[in-house]
Amino acid sequence: MTTPRKILCLCQQYDLREMFGDGFKAHPDLELVLPDEVTDPTQIKYVLAFRPLPDAFDPLRDLRMVMSVGAGVDGLLLHPGLPSDVPLIRMVNPEQAEMMAGFAAWHVVGHHRGMLDFPAFQRDRLWKAGHCIDMPSSFPVTVLGFGNMGRAIGRALAAMGYPVRAWAGRARVEDGIEVLAGEDGLRQVLAEAKAVVGVLPLTDATRGFFNFRTFAMMRPDALLVQLGRGGHLIEDDLIAALDTGQLARAALDVFQTEPLPPESPLWTHPKVMVTPHIASDSSGSAVAAAVYASITSHESGRRPEGLVDRDRGY
């Protein structure tokens, strides 16, 4: 019987084996292990990680691959102990993208139809109906970032009748959606959108992307749905934009500091909906399948799906 490949779980917040371990039962040749179970670090060739401790990689002298449990890899790219020559793999899971699309659509429809106001109406026993609602065709949506997640979001909203345009690093038409690029393209898509969905990768160019300057480009009746990375958003600038009427509402699933500190004003701001980084997730079986595919591709000399270009940051 072949000795299972040991895959070290590195995460300072969660027990990845507890979260995803059931999915690995279908792959008996893979074994998830925790740091305190490793007696010989040279046996560890593969790591499954999400926000590992600063010294987590130090004992690993024969590391072949690091796999992220999420689509975002900025925390790993910036990790001081991850060797630059070790392949880094991000999670690519179509179902995860569809979950993200459903989450984004829920917020867009909620803002469009005024549904987010009804919990307060119910609390106050206020029967308030009959207000005029634009048809979806009159409610343009912009998706910032058009990778795996952005394409799924764009397709879902377009299928519901919303005019969708996107902004990314390269102009093109994809899945019937026009993708603009550059500063002029950004100004155009932000100026027209009644909802803006952010799923950009976090790079040096996009860090602090949502700030006074970009909020000034947006409509005052627009919704921001921020699902990318916490580092995209200058939170104080958002609060100022909401307080001055530069922006109508924000739905935030990612934050500069996670968990969001109890003293953050975002918790109680009347125009902000906070969710705890749950816009999309992967099942144990999906994570296990992705890990198995990445390892077998790597060992056979093929390029694993989701291989990160370190120069681009994703």
Coordinates of N, CA, C and O in Angstrom, one line a residue, residues 114-288:
G114 N -35.2 47.8 -3.1 CA -35.5 48.4 -1.8 C -35.7 47.3 -0.8 O -36.2 47.7 0.3
M115 N -35.3 46.1 -1.0 CA -35.6 45.0 -0.1 C -34.9 45.2 1.3 O -35.3 44.7 2.3
L116 N -33.7 45.9 1.2 CA -32.9 46.0 2.4 C -33.6 46.9 3.4 O -33.2 47.0 4.6
D117 N -34.6 47.7 3.0 CA -35.3 48.6 3.9 C -36.4 47.9 4.7 O -36.9 48.4 5.7
F118 N -36.9 46.7 4.2 CA -38.1 46.1 4.7 C -37.9 45.5 6.1 O -38.9 45.5 6.9
P119 N -36.8 45.1 6.6 CA -36.7 44.6 8.0 C -37.0 45.8 8.9 O -37.7 45.5 10.0
A120 N -36.5 47.0 8.6 CA -36.9 48.1 9.5 C -38.4 48.5 9.4 O -39.0 48.8 10.4
F121 N -38.9 48.4 8.2 CA -40.4 48.6 8.1 C -41.2 47.6 8.9 O -42.2 48.0 9.6
Q122 N -40.8 46.3 8.9 CA -41.5 45.3 9.6 C -41.3 45.6 11.1 O -42.3 45.4 11.9
R123 N -40.1 45.9 11.6 CA -39.9 46.2 13.0 C -40.8 47.3 13.5 O -41.4 47.3 14.6
D124 N -41.0 48.4 12.6 CA -41.9 49.5 12.9 C -43.3 49.3 12.5 O -44.1 50.3 12.7
R125 N -43.7 48.1 12.1 CA -45.0 47.8 11.6 C -45.5 48.8 10.6 O -46.6 49.3 10.6
L126 N -44.7 49.1 9.6 CA -44.9 50.1 8.6 C -45.2 49.4 7.3 O -44.4 48.8 6.7
W127 N -46.5 49.6 6.8 CA -46.9 49.0 5.5 C -46.5 50.0 4.5 O -47.3 51.0 4.2
K128 N -45.4 49.9 3.8 CA -44.9 50.9 2.9 C -44.6 50.2 1.6 O -43.7 49.5 1.4
A129 N -45.5 50.4 0.6 CA -45.3 49.8 -0.7 C -45.8 50.8 -1.8 O -46.2 51.9 -1.5
G130 N -45.6 50.4 -3.0 CA -46.1 51.2 -4.1 C -45.1 52.2 -4.7 O -45.4 53.0 -5.5
H131 N -43.9 52.2 -4.2 CA -42.9 53.1 -4.7 C -42.4 52.6 -6.1 O -42.5 51.4 -6.4
C132 N -42.1 53.5 -7.0 CA -41.7 53.2 -8.3 C -40.3 52.5 -8.3 O -39.4 52.9 -7.7
I133 N -40.2 51.4 -9.1 CA -39.0 50.6 -9.2 C -38.6 50.5 -10.6 O -39.4 50.2 -11.5
D134 N -37.3 50.9 -10.9 CA -36.8 50.7 -12.2 C -36.8 49.3 -12.6 O -36.6 48.4 -11.8
M135 N -37.0 49.0 -13.9 CA -36.8 47.7 -14.4 C -35.3 47.3 -14.4 O -34.4 48.2 -14.4
P136 N -35.0 46.0 -14.3 CA -33.5 45.7 -14.3 C -32.8 46.3 -15.5 O -31.6 46.7 -15.4
S137 N -33.4 46.5 -16.6 CA -32.8 47.0 -17.8 C -32.3 48.5 -17.6 O -31.5 49.0 -18.3
S138 N -32.9 49.1 -16.6 CA -32.5 50.5 -16.3 C -31.6 50.6 -15.0 O -31.5 51.7 -14.4
F139 N -31.0 49.5 -14.6 CA -30.2 49.4 -13.4 C -28.9 48.9 -13.8 O -28.6 47.7 -13.6
P140 N -28.0 49.7 -14.3 CA -26.7 49.2 -14.7 C -25.8 48.8 -13.6 O -25.8 49.4 -12.5
V141 N -25.0 47.7 -13.8 CA -24.1 47.1 -12.7 C -22.7 47.0 -13.3 O -22.5 46.7 -14.5
T142 N -21.8 47.4 -12.5 CA -20.4 47.3 -12.9 C -19.7 46.2 -12.0 O -19.9 46.2 -10.8
V143 N -18.9 45.4 -12.6 CA -18.1 44.4 -11.9 C -16.7 44.8 -12.1 O -16.2 44.9 -13.2
L144 N -16.0 45.0 -11.0 CA -14.6 45.4 -11.0 C -13.7 44.1 -10.7 O -13.8 43.5 -9.6
G145 N -13.0 43.7 -11.7 CA -12.3 42.4 -11.7 C -13.1 41.4 -12.5 O -14.3 41.2 -12.3
F146 N -12.4 40.8 -13.5 CA -13.2 39.9 -14.3 C -12.4 38.6 -14.5 O -12.2 38.1 -15.6
G147 N -12.0 38.0 -13.4 CA -11.5 36.7 -13.4 C -12.6 35.6 -13.2 O -13.7 35.8 -13.6
N148 N -12.2 34.5 -12.5 CA -13.2 33.5 -12.3 C -14.4 34.0 -11.6 O -15.6 33.7 -12.0
M149 N -14.2 34.7 -10.5 CA -15.4 35.2 -9.7 C -16.1 36.3 -10.5 O -17.4 36.3 -10.5
G150 N -15.4 37.2 -11.1 CA -16.1 38.3 -11.8 C -16.9 37.9 -12.9 O -18.0 38.4 -13.2
R151 N -16.4 36.9 -13.7 CA -17.2 36.3 -14.8 C -18.5 35.7 -14.3 O -19.5 35.9 -14.9
A152 N -18.4 34.9 -13.2 CA -19.6 34.3 -12.7 C -20.6 35.3 -12.3 O -21.9 35.2 -12.5
I153 N -20.2 36.4 -11.6 CA -21.1 37.4 -11.1 C -21.7 38.1 -12.3 O -22.9 38.4 -12.4
G154 N -20.9 38.5 -13.3 CA -21.4 39.1 -14.5 C -22.5 38.3 -15.2 O -23.5 38.8 -15.6
R155 N -22.2 37.0 -15.4 CA -23.1 36.2 -16.1 C -24.5 36.1 -15.3 O -25.5 36.1 -16.0
A156 N -24.4 35.9 -14.0 CA -25.6 35.8 -13.2 C -26.5 37.0 -13.3 O -27.7 37.0 -13.5
L157 N -25.9 38.2 -13.2 CA -26.6 39.4 -13.2 C -27.2 39.7 -14.6 O -28.3 40.2 -14.8
A158 N -26.4 39.4 -15.6 CA -26.9 39.7 -17.0 C -28.0 38.7 -17.3 O -29.0 39.2 -18.0
A159 N -28.0 37.5 -16.8 CA -29.1 36.6 -17.0 C -30.4 37.1 -16.3 O -31.5 36.7 -16.7
M160 N -30.3 37.9 -15.3 CA -31.5 38.5 -14.7 C -31.9 39.8 -15.3 O -32.9 40.4 -14.8
G161 N -31.3 40.2 -16.4 CA -31.7 41.3 -17.1 C -31.0 42.6 -16.8 O -31.3 43.7 -17.4
Y162 N -30.0 42.6 -16.0 CA -29.2 43.8 -15.6 C -28.2 44.1 -16.7 O -27.5 43.2 -17.2
P163 N -28.1 45.3 -17.1 CA -26.9 45.7 -18.0 C -25.6 45.6 -17.3 O -25.5 46.3 -16.3
V164 N -24.7 44.8 -17.7 CA -23.5 44.6 -16.9 C -22.3 45.0 -17.8 O -22.2 44.6 -19.0
R165 N -21.4 45.8 -17.2 CA -20.1 46.0 -17.8 C -19.1 45.7 -16.7 O -19.4 45.7 -15.5
A166 N -17.8 45.5 -17.1 CA -16.8 45.2 -16.2 C -15.6 46.0 -16.5 O -15.4 46.7 -17.5
W167 N -14.7 46.0 -15.5 CA -13.4 46.7 -15.6 C -12.3 45.8 -15.1 O -12.4 45.1 -14.1
A168 N -11.2 45.7 -15.9 CA -10.1 44.8 -15.6 C -8.9 45.3 -16.2 O -8.8 46.4 -16.8
G169 N -7.8 44.5 -16.2 CA -6.5 45.0 -16.7 C -6.4 45.0 -18.2 O -5.5 45.6 -18.8
R170 N -7.4 44.3 -18.9 CA -7.3 44.2 -20.3 C -8.7 44.3 -20.9 O -9.7 43.7 -20.5
A171 N -8.9 45.2 -21.8 CA -10.2 45.5 -22.5 C -10.5 44.3 -23.4 O -9.6 43.8 -24.1
R172 N -11.8 43.9 -23.4 CA -12.2 42.8 -24.3 C -13.7 42.6 -24.1 O -14.4 43.3 -23.3
V173 N -14.3 41.7 -24.9 CA -15.7 41.3 -24.7 C -15.6 39.8 -24.4 O -15.0 39.0 -25.1
E174 N -16.2 39.4 -23.3 CA -16.1 38.1 -22.8 C -17.5 37.7 -22.2 O -18.1 38.4 -21.4
D175 N -18.0 36.5 -22.6 CA -19.3 36.0 -22.2 C -20.4 37.1 -22.5 O -21.4 37.2 -21.8
G176 N -20.2 37.8 -23.6 CA -21.2 38.8 -24.0 C -21.1 40.1 -23.2 O -21.9 41.0 -23.3
I177 N -20.1 40.2 -22.3 CA -20.0 41.4 -21.4 C -18.8 42.2 -21.8 O -17.7 41.7 -22.0
E178 N -19.0 43.5 -22.0 CA -17.9 44.4 -22.4 C -17.0 44.7 -21.1 O -17.5 45.1 -20.1
V179 N -15.7 44.5 -21.3 CA -14.8 44.7 -20.2 C -13.9 45.9 -20.7 O -13.3 45.9 -21.7
L180 N -13.9 47.0 -19.9 CA -13.1 48.2 -20.1 C -11.9 48.1 -19.3 O -11.8 47.3 -18.3
A181 N -10.9 48.9 -19.7 CA -9.6 49.0 -18.9 C -9.1 50.4 -18.9 O -9.7 51.3 -19.6
G182 N -8.2 50.7 -18.0 CA -7.5 52.0 -17.9 C -8.4 53.0 -17.1 O -9.5 52.7 -16.7
E183 N -7.8 54.1 -16.9 CA -8.4 55.2 -16.1 C -9.7 55.7 -16.8 O -10.7 55.9 -16.1
D184 N -9.7 55.9 -18.1 CA -10.9 56.4 -18.7 C -12.0 55.3 -18.6 O -13.2 55.6 -18.4
G185 N -11.7 54.0 -18.8 CA -12.6 53.0 -18.7 C -13.2 52.9 -17.3 O -14.4 52.7 -17.1
L186 N -12.4 53.1 -16.3 CA -12.8 53.1 -14.9 C -13.8 54.2 -14.6 O -14.9 54.0 -14.0
R187 N -13.5 55.4 -15.0 CA -14.4 56.5 -14.8 C -15.8 56.2 -15.5 O -16.8 56.6 -15.0
Q188 N -15.7 55.6 -16.7 CA -17.0 55.4 -17.4 C -17.8 54.4 -16.7 O -19.1 54.6 -16.5
V189 N -17.3 53.3 -16.3 CA -18.1 52.2 -15.7 C -18.6 52.6 -14.3 O -19.7 52.2 -13.8
L190 N -17.8 53.4 -13.5 CA -18.2 53.8 -12.2 C -19.3 54.9 -12.3 O -20.3 54.9 -11.5
A191 N -19.2 55.8 -13.3 CA -20.2 56.9 -13.4 C -21.6 56.4 -13.8 O -22.6 57.1 -13.4
E192 N -21.7 55.3 -14.4 CA -23.0 54.8 -14.9 C -23.6 53.8 -14.0 O -24.9 53.6 -14.0
A193 N -22.9 53.2 -13.1 CA -23.4 52.0 -12.4 C -24.2 52.4 -11.1 O -23.8 53.3 -10.4
K194 N -25.4 51.7 -11.0 CA -26.2 51.9 -9.8 C -25.8 50.9 -8.7 O -26.2 51.0 -7.5
A195 N -25.0 49.9 -9.1 CA -24.3 49.0 -8.2 C -23.0 48.6 -8.7 O -22.8 48.3 -9.9
V196 N -22.0 48.6 -7.8 CA -20.6 48.3 -8.2 C -20.2 47.1 -7.3 O -20.2 47.2 -6.1
V197 N -19.8 46.0 -7.9 CA -19.3 44.8 -7.2 C -17.8 44.7 -7.4 O -17.3 44.6 -8.5
G198 N -17.1 44.7 -6.3 CA -15.7 44.6 -6.3 C -15.2 43.2 -6.0 O -15.4 42.7 -4.9
V199 N -14.5 42.6 -7.0 CA -13.8 41.3 -6.8 C -12.4 41.4 -7.5 O -12.0 40.4 -8.1
L200 N -11.7 42.5 -7.3 CA -10.4 42.7 -7.8 C -9.4 41.8 -7.1 O -9.6 41.5 -5.9
P201 N -8.3 41.4 -7.7 CA -7.2 40.8 -7.0 C -6.5 41.9 -6.2 O -6.6 43.1 -6.5
L202 N -5.9 41.5 -5.1 CA -5.2 42.5 -4.3 C -3.7 42.5 -4.7 O -3.0 41.6 -4.6
T203 N -3.3 43.6 -5.3 CA -1.9 43.8 -5.8 C -1.5 45.2 -5.3 O -2.3 46.0 -4.8
D204 N -0.3 45.5 -5.6 CA 0.2 46.9 -5.3 C -0.6 48.0 -6.0 O -0.9 49.0 -5.4
A205 N -1.1 47.7 -7.2 CA -1.9 48.6 -7.9 C -3.3 48.8 -7.4 O -3.9 49.8 -7.6
T206 N -3.9 47.7 -6.7 CA -5.3 47.8 -6.3 C -5.4 48.0 -4.8 O -6.5 48.2 -4.3
R207 N -4.3 48.0 -4.1 CA -4.4 48.2 -2.6 C -4.9 49.7 -2.3 O -4.4 50.6 -2.9
G208 N -5.9 49.8 -1.5 CA -6.5 51.1 -1.3 C -7.3 51.6 -2.4 O -7.6 52.8 -2.5
F209 N -7.8 50.7 -3.3 CA -8.5 51.1 -4.5 C -9.7 51.9 -4.2 O -10.0 52.9 -4.9
F210 N -10.5 51.5 -3.3 CA -11.8 52.2 -2.9 C -11.4 53.3 -1.9 O -11.2 53.0 -0.7
N211 N -11.4 54.5 -2.4 CA -11.0 55.6 -1.6 C -11.8 56.9 -2.0 O -12.7 56.8 -2.8
F212 N -11.4 58.0 -1.5 CA -12.1 59.3 -1.8 C -12.2 59.5 -3.4 O -13.3 59.9 -3.9
R213 N -11.1 59.2 -4.1 CA -11.1 59.4 -5.5 C -12.1 58.6 -6.2 O -12.8 59.0 -7.1
T214 N -12.1 57.3 -5.9 CA -13.0 56.4 -6.7 C -14.5 56.6 -6.2 O -15.4 56.5 -7.1
F215 N -14.7 56.9 -5.0 CA -16.1 57.2 -4.6 C -16.6 58.5 -5.3 O -17.8 58.5 -5.6
A216 N -15.7 59.4 -5.5 CA -16.2 60.6 -6.2 C -16.6 60.3 -7.7 O -17.3 61.1 -8.3
M217 N -16.1 59.2 -8.2 CA -16.5 58.9 -9.6 C -17.9 58.2 -9.6 O -18.4 58.0 -10.7
M218 N -18.4 57.8 -8.5 CA -19.6 57.0 -8.5 C -20.8 57.8 -8.3 O -20.8 59.0 -7.8
R219 N -22.0 57.2 -8.7 CA -23.3 57.9 -8.5 C -23.6 58.0 -7.0 O -23.3 57.1 -6.2
P220 N -24.3 59.0 -6.6 CA -24.7 59.1 -5.2 C -25.8 58.1 -4.8 O -26.0 57.9 -3.6
D221 N -26.4 57.5 -5.7 CA -27.5 56.5 -5.4 C -26.9 55.1 -5.5 O -27.7 54.1 -5.5
A222 N -25.6 55.0 -5.7 CA -25.0 53.6 -6.0 C -24.8 52.8 -4.7 O -24.5 53.4 -3.6
L223 N -24.8 51.5 -4.9 CA -24.4 50.6 -3.9 C -23.0 50.0 -4.2 O -22.7 49.7 -5.3
L224 N -22.2 49.9 -3.1 CA -20.9 49.2 -3.3 C -21.0 47.9 -2.6 O -21.4 47.8 -1.4
V225 N -20.7 46.8 -3.4 CA -20.6 45.5 -2.8 C -19.2 45.0 -2.9 O -18.6 44.7 -3.9
Q226 N -18.5 45.0 -1.7 CA -17.1 44.8 -1.7 C -16.8 43.3 -1.2 O -17.0 43.0 -0.1
L227 N -16.4 42.5 -2.2 CA -16.2 41.1 -1.9 C -14.8 40.6 -2.2 O -14.5 39.4 -2.1
G228 N -13.9 41.5 -2.6 CA -12.5 41.2 -3.0 C -11.7 40.9 -1.8 O -11.7 39.8 -1.2
R229 N -10.9 41.8 -1.4 CA -10.0 41.7 -0.3 C -10.1 42.9 0.6 O -10.3 44.0 0.1
G230 N -9.8 42.8 1.9 CA -10.0 43.9 2.8 C -9.0 45.0 2.5 O -9.4 46.2 2.7
G231 N -7.9 44.7 1.9 CA -6.9 45.8 1.6 C -7.3 46.7 0.5 O -6.7 47.7 0.2
H232 N -8.4 46.4 -0.2 CA -8.9 47.3 -1.3 C -9.5 48.5 -0.8 O -9.6 49.6 -1.5
L233 N -10.0 48.5 0.4 CA -10.9 49.5 0.9 C -10.3 50.4 2.0 O -9.8 49.9 3.0
I234 N -10.3 51.7 1.8 CA -10.0 52.7 2.9 C -11.3 52.9 3.6 O -12.2 53.6 3.2
E235 N -11.4 52.3 4.8 CA -12.7 52.2 5.5 C -13.1 53.6 5.9 O -14.3 54.0 5.9
D236 N -12.2 54.5 6.4 CA -12.6 55.8 6.8 C -13.1 56.6 5.6 O -14.0 57.4 5.8
D237 N -12.5 56.4 4.4 CA -13.0 57.1 3.2 C -14.5 56.7 2.9 O -15.3 57.5 2.5
L238 N -14.7 55.4 3.1 CA -16.1 54.9 2.8 C -17.1 55.5 3.8 O -18.2 56.0 3.3
I239 N -16.8 55.6 5.0 CA -17.7 56.1 6.0 C -18.0 57.6 5.7 O -19.1 58.1 5.7
A240 N -16.9 58.3 5.3 CA -17.1 59.7 4.9 C -18.0 59.9 3.7 O -18.9 60.7 3.6
A241 N -17.8 59.0 2.7 CA -18.6 59.0 1.5 C -20.1 58.7 1.8 O -21.0 59.3 1.2
L242 N -20.3 57.8 2.7 CA -21.7 57.5 3.1 C -22.3 58.6 3.9 O -23.5 59.0 3.7
D243 N -21.6 59.2 4.8 CA -22.1 60.3 5.6 C -22.4 61.5 4.8 O -23.3 62.3 5.2
T244 N -21.7 61.8 3.8 CA -21.9 63.0 3.0 C -22.8 62.8 1.8 O -23.1 63.7 1.0
G245 N -23.3 61.6 1.6 CA -24.3 61.3 0.5 C -23.6 61.0 -0.8 O -24.2 61.0 -1.8
Q246 N -22.2 60.8 -0.8 CA -21.5 60.5 -2.0 C -21.8 59.1 -2.5 O -21.7 58.8 -3.7
L247 N -22.3 58.3 -1.6 CA -22.6 56.9 -1.8 C -23.8 56.5 -1.0 O -24.0 57.0 0.1
A248 N -24.7 55.7 -1.6 CA -26.0 55.4 -0.9 C -25.8 54.3 0.1 O -26.4 54.4 1.2
R249 N -25.1 53.2 -0.2 CA -25.1 52.1 0.7 C -23.8 51.2 0.4 O -23.3 51.3 -0.7
A250 N -23.4 50.4 1.4 CA -22.3 49.5 1.1 C -22.6 48.2 1.8 O -23.1 48.1 2.9
A251 N -22.2 47.1 1.1 CA -22.2 45.7 1.7 C -20.8 45.2 1.7 O -20.2 45.2 0.6
L252 N -20.3 44.9 2.8 CA -18.9 44.6 3.0 C -18.8 43.2 3.6 O -19.3 42.9 4.6
D253 N -18.0 42.4 2.9 CA -17.7 41.0 3.3 C -16.3 40.8 3.7 O -16.0 39.7 4.3
V254 N -15.4 41.7 3.4 CA -14.0 41.6 3.7 C -13.5 42.9 4.3 O -14.0 44.0 4.0
F255 N -12.5 42.8 5.2 CA -12.1 44.0 5.9 C -10.6 44.0 6.1 O -9.9 43.0 6.0
Q256 N -10.1 45.2 6.4 CA -8.6 45.4 6.7 C -8.2 44.5 7.8 O -7.1 43.9 7.7
T257 N -9.0 44.4 8.9 CA -8.7 43.6 10.0 C -9.8 42.6 10.2 O -11.0 43.0 10.3
E258 N -9.5 41.3 10.2 CA -10.5 40.3 10.4 C -10.1 39.4 11.5 O -8.9 38.9 11.6
P259 N -11.0 39.0 12.5 CA -12.4 39.5 12.5 C -12.4 41.1 12.7 O -11.5 41.7 13.2
L260 N -13.5 41.6 12.2 CA -13.7 43.1 12.4 C -13.8 43.5 13.8 O -14.6 42.9 14.6
P261 N -12.9 44.4 14.3 CA -12.9 44.7 15.7 C -14.2 45.2 16.2 O -15.0 45.9 15.5
P262 N -14.6 44.9 17.4 CA -15.9 45.3 18.0 C -16.1 46.8 18.0 O -17.2 47.3 17.9
E263 N -15.0 47.6 18.1 CA -15.1 49.1 18.1 C -15.2 49.7 16.8 O -15.4 50.9 16.7
S264 N -15.2 48.9 15.7 CA -15.3 49.5 14.3 C -16.6 50.2 14.1 O -17.7 49.6 14.4
P265 N -16.6 51.4 13.6 CA -17.9 52.1 13.3 C -18.7 51.4 12.2 O -19.9 51.7 12.1
L266 N -18.1 50.5 11.5 CA -18.8 49.8 10.4 C -20.0 48.9 11.0 O -21.0 48.7 10.3
W267 N -19.8 48.4 12.2 CA -20.8 47.5 12.8 C -22.1 48.2 12.9 O -23.2 47.6 12.7
T268 N -22.1 49.5 13.2 CA -23.3 50.2 13.6 C -23.7 51.2 12.6 O -24.7 51.9 12.8
H269 N -23.0 51.4 11.5 CA -23.4 52.4 10.5 C -24.7 52.0 9.8 O -24.8 50.9 9.3
P270 N -25.6 52.9 9.7 CA -26.9 52.6 9.2 C -27.0 52.2 7.7 O -27.9 51.7 7.2
K271 N -25.9 52.6 7.0 CA -25.8 52.4 5.5 C -24.9 51.2 5.2 O -24.6 51.1 4.0
V272 N -24.5 50.5 6.2 CA -23.5 49.4 5.9 C -24.1 48.1 6.4 O -24.6 48.0 7.5
M273 N -23.9 47.0 5.5 CA -24.2 45.7 5.9 C -22.9 44.9 6.0 O -22.2 44.9 5.1
V274 N -22.7 44.4 7.2 CA -21.4 43.6 7.5 C -21.7 42.1 7.5 O -22.7 41.7 8.1
T275 N -20.9 41.4 6.7 CA -21.0 39.9 6.8 C -19.5 39.4 7.0 O -18.6 40.1 6.6
P276 N -19.4 38.3 7.7 CA -18.0 37.9 8.2 C -17.3 37.0 7.2 O -16.9 35.9 7.5
H277 N -17.0 37.6 6.0 CA -16.1 36.9 5.0 C -16.7 35.5 4.6 O -16.1 34.5 4.6
I278 N -18.0 35.6 4.2 CA -18.7 34.3 3.9 C -19.4 34.3 2.6 O -20.2 33.5 2.3
A279 N -18.9 35.3 1.7 CA -19.6 35.4 0.4 C -19.5 34.1 -0.4 O -20.4 33.8 -1.2
S280 N -18.4 33.4 -0.3 CA -18.3 32.1 -1.0 C -17.4 31.2 -0.1 O -16.5 31.7 0.6
D281 N -17.5 30.0 -0.3 CA -16.7 29.0 0.4 C -16.6 27.7 -0.4 O -17.3 27.6 -1.4
S282 N -15.7 26.9 0.0 CA -15.6 25.6 -0.7 C -15.9 24.4 0.2 O -15.6 24.5 1.4
S283 N -16.5 23.4 -0.3 CA -16.8 22.2 0.5 C -15.5 21.4 0.6 O -14.5 21.6 -0.1
G284 N -15.5 20.5 1.6 CA -14.4 19.6 1.8 C -14.1 18.8 0.6 O -12.9 18.6 0.2
S285 N -15.1 18.3 -0.1 CA -14.9 17.5 -1.3 C -14.2 18.3 -2.4 O -13.4 17.9 -3.1
A286 N -14.7 19.6 -2.5 CA -14.1 20.5 -3.6 C -12.6 20.8 -3.3 O -11.8 20.8 -4.2
V287 N -12.3 21.1 -2.0 CA -11.0 21.4 -1.6 C -10.1 20.2 -1.9 O -9.0 20.2 -2.4
A288 N -10.6 19.0 -1.5 CA -9.8 17.8 -1.6 C -9.6 17.5 -3.1 O -8.4 17.1 -3.5

